[in-house]
XYZ file of C-alpha atoms in Angstrom:
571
model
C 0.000 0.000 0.000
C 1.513 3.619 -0.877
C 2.122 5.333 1.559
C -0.421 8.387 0.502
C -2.989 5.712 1.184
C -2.115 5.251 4.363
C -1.994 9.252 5.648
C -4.926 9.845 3.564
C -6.788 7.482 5.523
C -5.854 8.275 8.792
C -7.233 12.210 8.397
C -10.371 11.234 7.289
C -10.383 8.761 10.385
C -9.339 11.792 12.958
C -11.872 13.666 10.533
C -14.687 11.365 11.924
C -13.154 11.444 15.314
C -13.353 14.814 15.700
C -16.772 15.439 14.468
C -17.459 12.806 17.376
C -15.579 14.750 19.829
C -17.435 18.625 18.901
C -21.185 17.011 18.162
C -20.889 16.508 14.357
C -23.885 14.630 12.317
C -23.745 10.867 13.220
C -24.493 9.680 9.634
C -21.522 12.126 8.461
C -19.450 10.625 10.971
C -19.917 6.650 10.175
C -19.617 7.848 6.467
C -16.102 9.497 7.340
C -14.955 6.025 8.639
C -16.260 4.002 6.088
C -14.454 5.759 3.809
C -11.149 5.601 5.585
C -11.474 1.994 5.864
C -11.964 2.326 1.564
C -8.861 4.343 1.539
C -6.621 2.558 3.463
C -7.340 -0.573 1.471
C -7.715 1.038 -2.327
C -4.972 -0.568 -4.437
C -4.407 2.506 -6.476
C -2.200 5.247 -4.774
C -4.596 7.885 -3.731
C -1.749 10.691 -4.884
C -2.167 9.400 -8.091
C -6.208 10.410 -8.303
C -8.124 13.185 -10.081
C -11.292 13.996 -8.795
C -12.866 11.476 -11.115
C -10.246 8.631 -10.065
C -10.829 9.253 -6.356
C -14.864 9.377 -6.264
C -14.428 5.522 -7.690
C -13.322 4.519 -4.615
C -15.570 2.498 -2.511
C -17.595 4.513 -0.054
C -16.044 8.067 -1.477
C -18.225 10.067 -2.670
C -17.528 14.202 -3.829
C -17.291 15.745 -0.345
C -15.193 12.907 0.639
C -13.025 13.140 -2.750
C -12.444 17.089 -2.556
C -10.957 16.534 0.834
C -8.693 13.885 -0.977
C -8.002 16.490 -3.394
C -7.197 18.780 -0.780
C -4.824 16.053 0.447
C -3.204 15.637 -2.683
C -2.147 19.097 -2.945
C -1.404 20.298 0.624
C -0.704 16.974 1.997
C -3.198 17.691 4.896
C -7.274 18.454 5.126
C -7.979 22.483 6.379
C -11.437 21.062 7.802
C -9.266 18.461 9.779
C -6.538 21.213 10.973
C -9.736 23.858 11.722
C -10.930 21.045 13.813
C -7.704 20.426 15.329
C -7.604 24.111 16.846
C -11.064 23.595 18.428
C -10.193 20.571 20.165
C -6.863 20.449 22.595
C -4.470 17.698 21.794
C -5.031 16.074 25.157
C -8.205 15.391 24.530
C -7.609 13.682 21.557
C -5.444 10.965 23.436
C -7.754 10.546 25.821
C -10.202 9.288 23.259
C -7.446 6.546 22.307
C -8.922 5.196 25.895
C -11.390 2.163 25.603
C -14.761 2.885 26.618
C -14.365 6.646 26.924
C -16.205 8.074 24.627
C -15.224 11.264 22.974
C -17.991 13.975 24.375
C -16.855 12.149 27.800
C -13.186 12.992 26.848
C -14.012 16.446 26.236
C -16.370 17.076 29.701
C -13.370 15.672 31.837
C -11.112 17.883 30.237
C -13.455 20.969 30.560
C -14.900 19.852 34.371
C -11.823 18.530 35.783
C -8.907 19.847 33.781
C -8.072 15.987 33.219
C -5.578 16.230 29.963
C -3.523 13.015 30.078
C -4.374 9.224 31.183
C -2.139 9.723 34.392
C -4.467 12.659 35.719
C -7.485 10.452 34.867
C -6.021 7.646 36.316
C -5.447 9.904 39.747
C -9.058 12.025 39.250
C -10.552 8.684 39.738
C -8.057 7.440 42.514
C -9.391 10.540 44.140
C -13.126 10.625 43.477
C -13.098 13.409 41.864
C -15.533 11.840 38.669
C -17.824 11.284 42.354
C -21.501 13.354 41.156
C -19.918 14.164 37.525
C -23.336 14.171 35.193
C -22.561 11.030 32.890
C -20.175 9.384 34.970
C -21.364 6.697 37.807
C -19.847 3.603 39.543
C -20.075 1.756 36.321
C -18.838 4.654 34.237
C -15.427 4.399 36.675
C -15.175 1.153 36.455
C -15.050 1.143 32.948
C -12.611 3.967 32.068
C -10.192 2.060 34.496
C -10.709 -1.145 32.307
C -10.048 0.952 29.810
C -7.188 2.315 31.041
C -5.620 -0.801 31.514
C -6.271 -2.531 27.974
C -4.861 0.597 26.428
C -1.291 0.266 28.492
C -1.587 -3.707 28.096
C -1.166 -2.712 24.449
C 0.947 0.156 24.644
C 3.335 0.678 21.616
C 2.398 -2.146 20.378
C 0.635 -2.756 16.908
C -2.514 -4.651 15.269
C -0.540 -8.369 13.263
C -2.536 -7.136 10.296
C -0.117 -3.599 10.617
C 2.806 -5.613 11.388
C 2.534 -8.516 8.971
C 2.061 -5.575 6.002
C 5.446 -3.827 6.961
C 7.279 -7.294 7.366
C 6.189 -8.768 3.526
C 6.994 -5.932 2.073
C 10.418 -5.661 3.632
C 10.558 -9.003 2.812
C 10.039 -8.460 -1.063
C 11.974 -5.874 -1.050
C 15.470 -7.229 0.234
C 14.606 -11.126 -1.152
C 16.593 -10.061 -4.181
C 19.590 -9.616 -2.314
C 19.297 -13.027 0.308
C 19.904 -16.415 -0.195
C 16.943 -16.866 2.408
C 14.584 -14.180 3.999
C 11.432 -14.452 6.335
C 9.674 -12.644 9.338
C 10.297 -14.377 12.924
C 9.823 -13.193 16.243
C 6.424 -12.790 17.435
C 4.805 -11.863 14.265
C 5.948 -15.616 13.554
C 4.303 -17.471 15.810
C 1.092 -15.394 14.791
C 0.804 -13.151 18.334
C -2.017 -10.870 18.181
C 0.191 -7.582 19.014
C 3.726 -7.084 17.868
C 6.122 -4.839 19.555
C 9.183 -4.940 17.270
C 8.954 -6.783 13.549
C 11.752 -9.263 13.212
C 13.022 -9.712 9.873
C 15.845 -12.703 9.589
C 18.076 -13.054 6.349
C 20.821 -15.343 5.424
C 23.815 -14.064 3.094
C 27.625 -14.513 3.023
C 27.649 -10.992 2.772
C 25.462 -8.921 4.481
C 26.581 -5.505 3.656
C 23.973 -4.615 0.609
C 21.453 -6.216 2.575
C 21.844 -3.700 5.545
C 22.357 -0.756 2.905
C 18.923 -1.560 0.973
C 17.127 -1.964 4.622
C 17.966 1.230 5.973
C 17.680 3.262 2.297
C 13.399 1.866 2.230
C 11.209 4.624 1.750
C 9.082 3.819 5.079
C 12.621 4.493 7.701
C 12.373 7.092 9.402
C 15.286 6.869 11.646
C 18.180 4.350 12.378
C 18.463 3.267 15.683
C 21.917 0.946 15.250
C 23.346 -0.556 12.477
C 26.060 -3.387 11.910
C 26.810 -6.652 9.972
C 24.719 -8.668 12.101
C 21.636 -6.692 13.022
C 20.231 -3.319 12.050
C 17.043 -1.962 13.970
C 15.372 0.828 12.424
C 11.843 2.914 13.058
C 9.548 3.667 10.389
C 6.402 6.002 9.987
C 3.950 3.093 10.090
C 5.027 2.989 14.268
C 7.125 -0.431 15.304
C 10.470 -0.729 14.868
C 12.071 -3.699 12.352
C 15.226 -5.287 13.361
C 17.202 -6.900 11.152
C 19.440 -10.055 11.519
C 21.563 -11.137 8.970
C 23.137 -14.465 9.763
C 25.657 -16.974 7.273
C 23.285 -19.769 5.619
C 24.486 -22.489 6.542
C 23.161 -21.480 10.543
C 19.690 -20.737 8.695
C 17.974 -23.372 10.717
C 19.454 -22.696 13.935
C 18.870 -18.957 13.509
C 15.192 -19.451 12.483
C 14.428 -21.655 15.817
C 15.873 -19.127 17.900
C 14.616 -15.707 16.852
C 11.317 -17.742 16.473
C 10.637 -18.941 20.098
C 8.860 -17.006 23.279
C 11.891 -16.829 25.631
C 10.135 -19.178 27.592
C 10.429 -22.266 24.620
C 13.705 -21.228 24.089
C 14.545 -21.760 27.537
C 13.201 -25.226 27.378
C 14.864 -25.990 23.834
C 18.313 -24.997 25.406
C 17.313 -26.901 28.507
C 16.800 -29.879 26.801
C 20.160 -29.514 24.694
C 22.102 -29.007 28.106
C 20.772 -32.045 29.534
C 22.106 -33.864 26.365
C 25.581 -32.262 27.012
C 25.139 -29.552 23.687
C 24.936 -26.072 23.554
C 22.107 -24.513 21.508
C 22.772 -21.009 20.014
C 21.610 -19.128 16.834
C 24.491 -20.482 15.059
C 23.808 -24.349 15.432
C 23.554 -27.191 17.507
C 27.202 -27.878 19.316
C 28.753 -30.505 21.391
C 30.518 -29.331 24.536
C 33.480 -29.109 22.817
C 31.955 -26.823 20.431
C 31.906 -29.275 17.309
C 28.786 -28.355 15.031
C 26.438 -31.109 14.581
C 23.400 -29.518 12.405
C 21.867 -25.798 11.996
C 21.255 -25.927 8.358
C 17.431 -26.141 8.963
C 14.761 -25.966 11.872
C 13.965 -29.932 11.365
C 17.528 -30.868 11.882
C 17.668 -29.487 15.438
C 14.264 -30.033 16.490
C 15.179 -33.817 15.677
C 18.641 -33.848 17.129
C 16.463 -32.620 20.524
C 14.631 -35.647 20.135
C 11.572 -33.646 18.690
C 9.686 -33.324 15.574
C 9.452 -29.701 13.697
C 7.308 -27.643 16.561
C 5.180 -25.186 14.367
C 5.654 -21.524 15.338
C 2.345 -20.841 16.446
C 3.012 -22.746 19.803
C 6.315 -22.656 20.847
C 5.105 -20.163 23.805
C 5.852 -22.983 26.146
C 2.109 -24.225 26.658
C 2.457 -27.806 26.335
C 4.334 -28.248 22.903
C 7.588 -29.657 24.271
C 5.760 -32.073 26.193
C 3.899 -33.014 23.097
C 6.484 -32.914 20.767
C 8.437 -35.702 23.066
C 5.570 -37.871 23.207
C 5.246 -37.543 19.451
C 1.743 -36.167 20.221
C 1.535 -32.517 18.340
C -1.672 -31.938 16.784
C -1.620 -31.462 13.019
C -2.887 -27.998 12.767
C -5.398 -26.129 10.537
C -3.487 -24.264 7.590
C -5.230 -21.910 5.206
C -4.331 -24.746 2.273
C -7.508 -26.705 4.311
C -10.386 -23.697 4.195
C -12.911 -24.415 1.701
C -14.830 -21.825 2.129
C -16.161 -18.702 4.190
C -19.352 -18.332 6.004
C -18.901 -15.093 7.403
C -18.797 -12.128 4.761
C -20.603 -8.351 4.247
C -21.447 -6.601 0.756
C -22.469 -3.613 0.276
C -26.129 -4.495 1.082
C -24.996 -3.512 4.875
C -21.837 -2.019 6.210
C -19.838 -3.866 2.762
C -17.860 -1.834 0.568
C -17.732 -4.071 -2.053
C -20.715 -5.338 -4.390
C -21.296 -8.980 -4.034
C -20.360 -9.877 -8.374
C -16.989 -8.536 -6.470
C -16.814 -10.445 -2.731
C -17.897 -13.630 -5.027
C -15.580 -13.451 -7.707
C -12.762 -13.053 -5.436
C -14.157 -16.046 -3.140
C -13.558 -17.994 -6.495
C -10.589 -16.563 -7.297
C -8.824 -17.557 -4.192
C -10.354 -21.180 -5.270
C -13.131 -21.822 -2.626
C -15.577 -24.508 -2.763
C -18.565 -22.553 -1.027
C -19.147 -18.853 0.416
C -21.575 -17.821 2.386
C -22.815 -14.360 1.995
C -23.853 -12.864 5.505
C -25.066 -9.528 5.427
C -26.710 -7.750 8.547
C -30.131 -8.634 9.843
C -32.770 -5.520 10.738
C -31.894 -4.988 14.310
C -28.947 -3.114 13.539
C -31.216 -0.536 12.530
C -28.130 1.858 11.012
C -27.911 -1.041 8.342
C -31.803 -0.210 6.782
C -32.466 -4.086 6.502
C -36.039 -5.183 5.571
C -37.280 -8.653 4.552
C -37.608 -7.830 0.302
C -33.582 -6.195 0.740
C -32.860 -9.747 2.212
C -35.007 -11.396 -0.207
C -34.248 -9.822 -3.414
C -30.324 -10.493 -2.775
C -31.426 -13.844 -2.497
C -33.008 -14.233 -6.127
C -29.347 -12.473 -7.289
C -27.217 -15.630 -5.404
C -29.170 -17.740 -7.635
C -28.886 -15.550 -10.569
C -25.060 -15.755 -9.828
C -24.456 -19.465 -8.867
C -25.104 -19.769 -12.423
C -21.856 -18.085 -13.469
C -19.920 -19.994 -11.115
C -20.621 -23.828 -10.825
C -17.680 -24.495 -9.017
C -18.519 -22.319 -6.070
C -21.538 -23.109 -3.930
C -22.987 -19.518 -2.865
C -25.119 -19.622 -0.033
C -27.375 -17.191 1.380
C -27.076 -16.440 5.503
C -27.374 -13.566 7.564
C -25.652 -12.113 10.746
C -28.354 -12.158 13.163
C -28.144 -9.670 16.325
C -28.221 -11.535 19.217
C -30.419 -9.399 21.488
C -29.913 -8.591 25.463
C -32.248 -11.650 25.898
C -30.845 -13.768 23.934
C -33.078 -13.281 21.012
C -32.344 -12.873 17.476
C -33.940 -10.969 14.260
C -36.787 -12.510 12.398
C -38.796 -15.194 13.147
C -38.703 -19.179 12.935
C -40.342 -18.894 9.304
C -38.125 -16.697 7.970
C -34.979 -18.072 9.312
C -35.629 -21.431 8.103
C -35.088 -19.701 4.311
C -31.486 -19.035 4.840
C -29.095 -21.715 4.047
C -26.872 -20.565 7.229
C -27.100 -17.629 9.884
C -24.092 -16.518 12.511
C -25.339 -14.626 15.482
C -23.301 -11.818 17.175
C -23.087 -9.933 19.998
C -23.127 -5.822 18.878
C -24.592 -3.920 21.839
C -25.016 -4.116 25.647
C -21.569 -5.309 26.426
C -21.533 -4.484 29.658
C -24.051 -7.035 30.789
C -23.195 -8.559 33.932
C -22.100 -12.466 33.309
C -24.762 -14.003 34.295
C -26.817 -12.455 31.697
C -24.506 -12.282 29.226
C -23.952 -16.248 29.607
C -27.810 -16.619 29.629
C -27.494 -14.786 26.287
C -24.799 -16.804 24.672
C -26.813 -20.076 25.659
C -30.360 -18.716 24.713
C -28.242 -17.752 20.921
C -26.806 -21.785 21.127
C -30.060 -23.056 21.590
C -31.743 -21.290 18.537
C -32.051 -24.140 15.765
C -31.482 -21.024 13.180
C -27.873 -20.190 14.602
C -25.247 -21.990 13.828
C -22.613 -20.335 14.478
C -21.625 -17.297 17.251
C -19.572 -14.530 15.065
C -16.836 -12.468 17.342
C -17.845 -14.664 20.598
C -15.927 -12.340 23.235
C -17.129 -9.062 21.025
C -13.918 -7.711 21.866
C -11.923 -5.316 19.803
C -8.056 -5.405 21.189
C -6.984 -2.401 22.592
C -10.329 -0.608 22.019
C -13.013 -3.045 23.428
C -13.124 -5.446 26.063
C -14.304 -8.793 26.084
C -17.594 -9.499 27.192
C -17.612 -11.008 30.632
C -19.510 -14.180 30.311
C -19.115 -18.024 31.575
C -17.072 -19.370 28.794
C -17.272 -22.931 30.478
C -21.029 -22.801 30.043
C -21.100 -20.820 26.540
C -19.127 -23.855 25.612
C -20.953 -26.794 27.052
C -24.391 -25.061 25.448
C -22.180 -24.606 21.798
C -21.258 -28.664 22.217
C -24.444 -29.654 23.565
C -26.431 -28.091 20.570
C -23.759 -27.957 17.698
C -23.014 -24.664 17.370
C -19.873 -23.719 16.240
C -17.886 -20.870 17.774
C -16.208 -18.347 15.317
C -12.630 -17.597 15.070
C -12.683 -14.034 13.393
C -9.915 -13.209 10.996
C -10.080 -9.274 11.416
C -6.667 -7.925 12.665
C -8.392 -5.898 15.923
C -10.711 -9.125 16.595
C -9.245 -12.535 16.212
C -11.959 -13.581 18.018
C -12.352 -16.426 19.583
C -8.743 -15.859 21.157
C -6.209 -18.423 21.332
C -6.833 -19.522 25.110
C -10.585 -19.718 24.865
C -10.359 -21.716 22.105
C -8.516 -24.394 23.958
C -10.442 -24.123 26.316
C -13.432 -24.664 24.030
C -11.704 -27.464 22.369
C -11.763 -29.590 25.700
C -16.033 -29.318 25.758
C -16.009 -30.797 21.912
C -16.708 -27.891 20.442
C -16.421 -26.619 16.481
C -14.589 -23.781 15.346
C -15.306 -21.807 12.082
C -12.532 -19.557 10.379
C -14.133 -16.741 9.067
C -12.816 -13.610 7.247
C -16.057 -11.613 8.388
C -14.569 -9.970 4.917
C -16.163 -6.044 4.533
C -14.287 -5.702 0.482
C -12.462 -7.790 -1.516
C -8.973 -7.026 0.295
C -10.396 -8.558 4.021
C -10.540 -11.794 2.343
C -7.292 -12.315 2.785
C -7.416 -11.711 6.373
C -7.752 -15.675 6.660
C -4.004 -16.200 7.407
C -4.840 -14.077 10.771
C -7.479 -16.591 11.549
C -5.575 -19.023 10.995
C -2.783 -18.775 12.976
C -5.060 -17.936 15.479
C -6.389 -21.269 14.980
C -3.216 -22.901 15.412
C -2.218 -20.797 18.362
C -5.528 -22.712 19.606
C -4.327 -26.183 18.560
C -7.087 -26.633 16.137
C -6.917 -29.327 13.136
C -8.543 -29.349 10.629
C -11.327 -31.762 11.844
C -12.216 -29.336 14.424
C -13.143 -26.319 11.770
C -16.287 -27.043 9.580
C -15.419 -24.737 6.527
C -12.530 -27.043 5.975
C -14.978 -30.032 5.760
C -16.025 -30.954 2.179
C -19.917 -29.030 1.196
C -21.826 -32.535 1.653
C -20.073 -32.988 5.635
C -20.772 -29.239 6.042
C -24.409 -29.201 5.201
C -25.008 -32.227 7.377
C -23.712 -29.980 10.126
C -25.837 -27.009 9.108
C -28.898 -29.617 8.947
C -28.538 -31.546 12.469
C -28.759 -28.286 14.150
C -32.257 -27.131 12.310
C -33.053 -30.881 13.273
């Protein structure tokens, strides 16, 4: 993505944001972040655009585009920097605070003279939010919830963010390595990254560390040398580089792979054997190499197979790999389809010709299309939108025999439990996920009564987003997992894992968790446009990071297995 793309979208995002913060029109506002979303995933660089070019842009329409213009040729937005002056700086970042709203923001800033997350932090410590219009017991409780998700995150960044800087580094310096791959965290599929980890192997590693610093995204260079170069860049984390010879490949790969806590046990286990383990190779004690040419080799000289990166954190994968008892995990090559996916219908910013000729392009065998159901009122849903999208699935299965289209919905599961439209008209979709979208804050026992009342629905089969959470922004929704799960087993409903960067949702420890009560998983892209659909490699190693295989995940079961599933649970 250029990097015009990139700024573009972000001013039309702290467009919308402001608007929020002074009282702007709602329906402006949700139309400024739709079309940052469209921005920040056109292919085209938005620099590039005429008027004309830029109003073809999904979602952009010629307000939105003569801002773009305005972009293009001042490289900001005057409404954004008029905006700017209105509202002070600090309470901007306070927004960047889960759960506080910005009109909130702004009245603790004007009331209390609050300007930064410390003096929040010590208003509250202090009761000093005691009898402030707006803000009660729950109120507190939340902003301190909120305080601490946003400093468990802290300079760290979304995988999506990270895995787009490290693939194009990637492809840029491949022409200059014998090898080249991301490691580190962004590896083993985490769902934050502090610092991208880019390993290369070359005899020389001079050009290499010339071509990585010279990239058009550095913005500063923290250290360089022969071996490792860190530098920052404008998108936010920092990117070391490691350059090691190729024949210690292997060895190097295992080790900048790892948690510290794997590697720990790796090197314990190599100790015990009387070897050293280092990023060069496998030793003996008298410092003899004995293999570090690739990540199988050492693994097996430990007396393990290959571990696969998504769980060496140390969570039972040594033990498993010595007992020759590793699961084999879920990989995107085993999805055969999607059953989660928007068009423009709803909140989409793609047609649906365009989300299905991509699902057949990236050779699916079925796709469900899932657009939003009528209690999301902002959506404008009514029973002849739902049904007249219908008649056009059949119209287009037609055009593509190959790929099964069916028709679902994402249903709103309600405070109670209960979902839009009735028995009768449920029964007409081939497939329906249900999701959680309001009234987080529902004590557990409601919100498991909820879950279990959505699992016992013979329309739903699966929950979309379980935990509703969106990392660093949202919380989870408190709610008895244990019991979500037993319900989800008991009436074969599968739980989602959500490929969207800020959701991967269900999260790795939950679904482990739901894996023990029988319970099946679906990998969906929730895909908005054409460019989500490849989101599914987030899912996936989400998935893995979950020790799912492929039996456990119904979209990678063939279309006859899956519609038996969809069937049992209508009964």
């Amino acid at each position: 993505m250029a990097r015009a793309n990139d700024e573009a979208a972000a001013l039309i995002q702290e467009l919308a944001d402001l608007l929020s913060i002074t009282g702007g029109d709602a329906f402006k506002i949700r139309a400024y972040e739709k079309a940052a979303r469209a921005i920040a995933g056109y292919p085209e660089d938005v620099s590039g655009l005429n008027l004309t070019g830029l109003k073809k842009i999904p979602a952009v329409g010629e307000a939105i585009a003569k801002k773009l213009v305005d972009y293009n040729e001042t490289g900001t937005i005057r409404q954004v920097e008029e905006l700017r002056a209105q509202v002070p700086s600090s309470v901007r970042a306070l927004t960047a605070i889960p759960t506080l709203g910005p009109k909130k923001a702004l009245l603790l800033y004007q009331r209390l003279g609050v300007a930064t997350v410390d003096e929040l932090e010590a208003a509250l410590d202090e009761g000093r939010l005691h009898g402030l219009k707006g803000f009660g017991p729950k109120s507190e409780e939340n902003i301190r919830h909120g305080i601490e998700l946003l400093r468990q995150t802290g300079d760290r960044v979304l995988i999506g963010t990270a895995a787009a800087l490290a693939d194009e580094i990637v492809a840029a310096l491949a022409p200059l390595a014998e090898r080249i791959t991301h490691a580190g965290s962004l590896r083993r599929m985490r769902e934050t990254i502090g610092d991208v980890d880019v390993l290369a192997a070359s005899a020389d590693p001079r050009p290499l560390m010339e071509a990585f610093t010279a990239l058009p995204f550095v913005t500063e260079v923290i250290a360089g040398g022969d071996k490792k170069t860190s530098v920052r860049t404008y998108r936010g984390p920092q990117v070391d580089l490691r350059v090691v010879p190729p024949e210690s490949w292997g060895a190097a790969l295992q080790y900048f792979t790892g948690s510290q806590a794997h590697n720990i046990r790796t090197r314990e286990i190599a100790v015990k054997a009387k070897l050293k383990l280092s990023e060069y190779g496998l030793f003996t004690a008298s410092g003899e190499l004995i293999v570090s040419e690739t990540e199988e080799e050492v693994y097996e000289r430990l007396g393990m197979p290959w571990i696969p990166p998504a769980l060496r954190e140390d969570g039972g994968e040594i033990e498993a790999a010595l007992a020759d008892a590793l699961p084999d995990l879920v990989t995107v090559e085993h999805i055969k389809g999607d059953l989660h996916t928007h068009t423009d219908l709803t909140d989409g910013r793609a047609t649906l010709e365009e989300m299905v000729r991509t699902a057949a392009e990236r050779g699916l065998a079925y796709y469900a299309v899932t657009d939003h159901a009528p209690d999301l009122a902002m959506h404008q849903m009514t029973d002849a939108k739902m049904l007249a999208q219908r008649e056009r699935i059949r119209a287009l299965q037609k055009e593509y025999p190959d790929l099964a289209i069916l028709h679902g919905s994402e249903l709103n599961i309600g405070p109670d439990g209960s979902v839009d439209w009735d028995a009768d008209f449920l029964s007409g979709f081939d497939m329906c996920v249900a999701s959680v979208h309001s009234h987080f804050n529902q004590d557990q026992a409601e919100m498991t009564r909820r879950f279990i009342t959505a699992c016992e629905n013979p329309h739903v089969h699966v929950i979309g987003h379980p935990t509703a959470r969106l990392i660093g922004r949202r919380a989870p929704v408190d709610a008895d997992w244990d019991e979500v799960f037993r319900a989800a087993a008991r009436t074969g409903t599968a739980m989602e894992v959500n490929c969207f960067p800020d959701r991967l949702d269900l999260p790795a420890d939950l679904i482990r968790r739901a894996l023990r009560f029988g319970v099946k998983f679906s990998i969906d892209t929730d895909a908005h446009s054409v460019a989500d659909q490849r989101n599914i490699r987030f899912g996936v190693g989400t998935a893995q990071r979950g020790w799912l295989t492929p039996d456990d995940v119904i979209n990678t079961w063939p279309l006859p297995r899956l519609r038996e599933f969809l069937a049992a649970k209508k009964g």
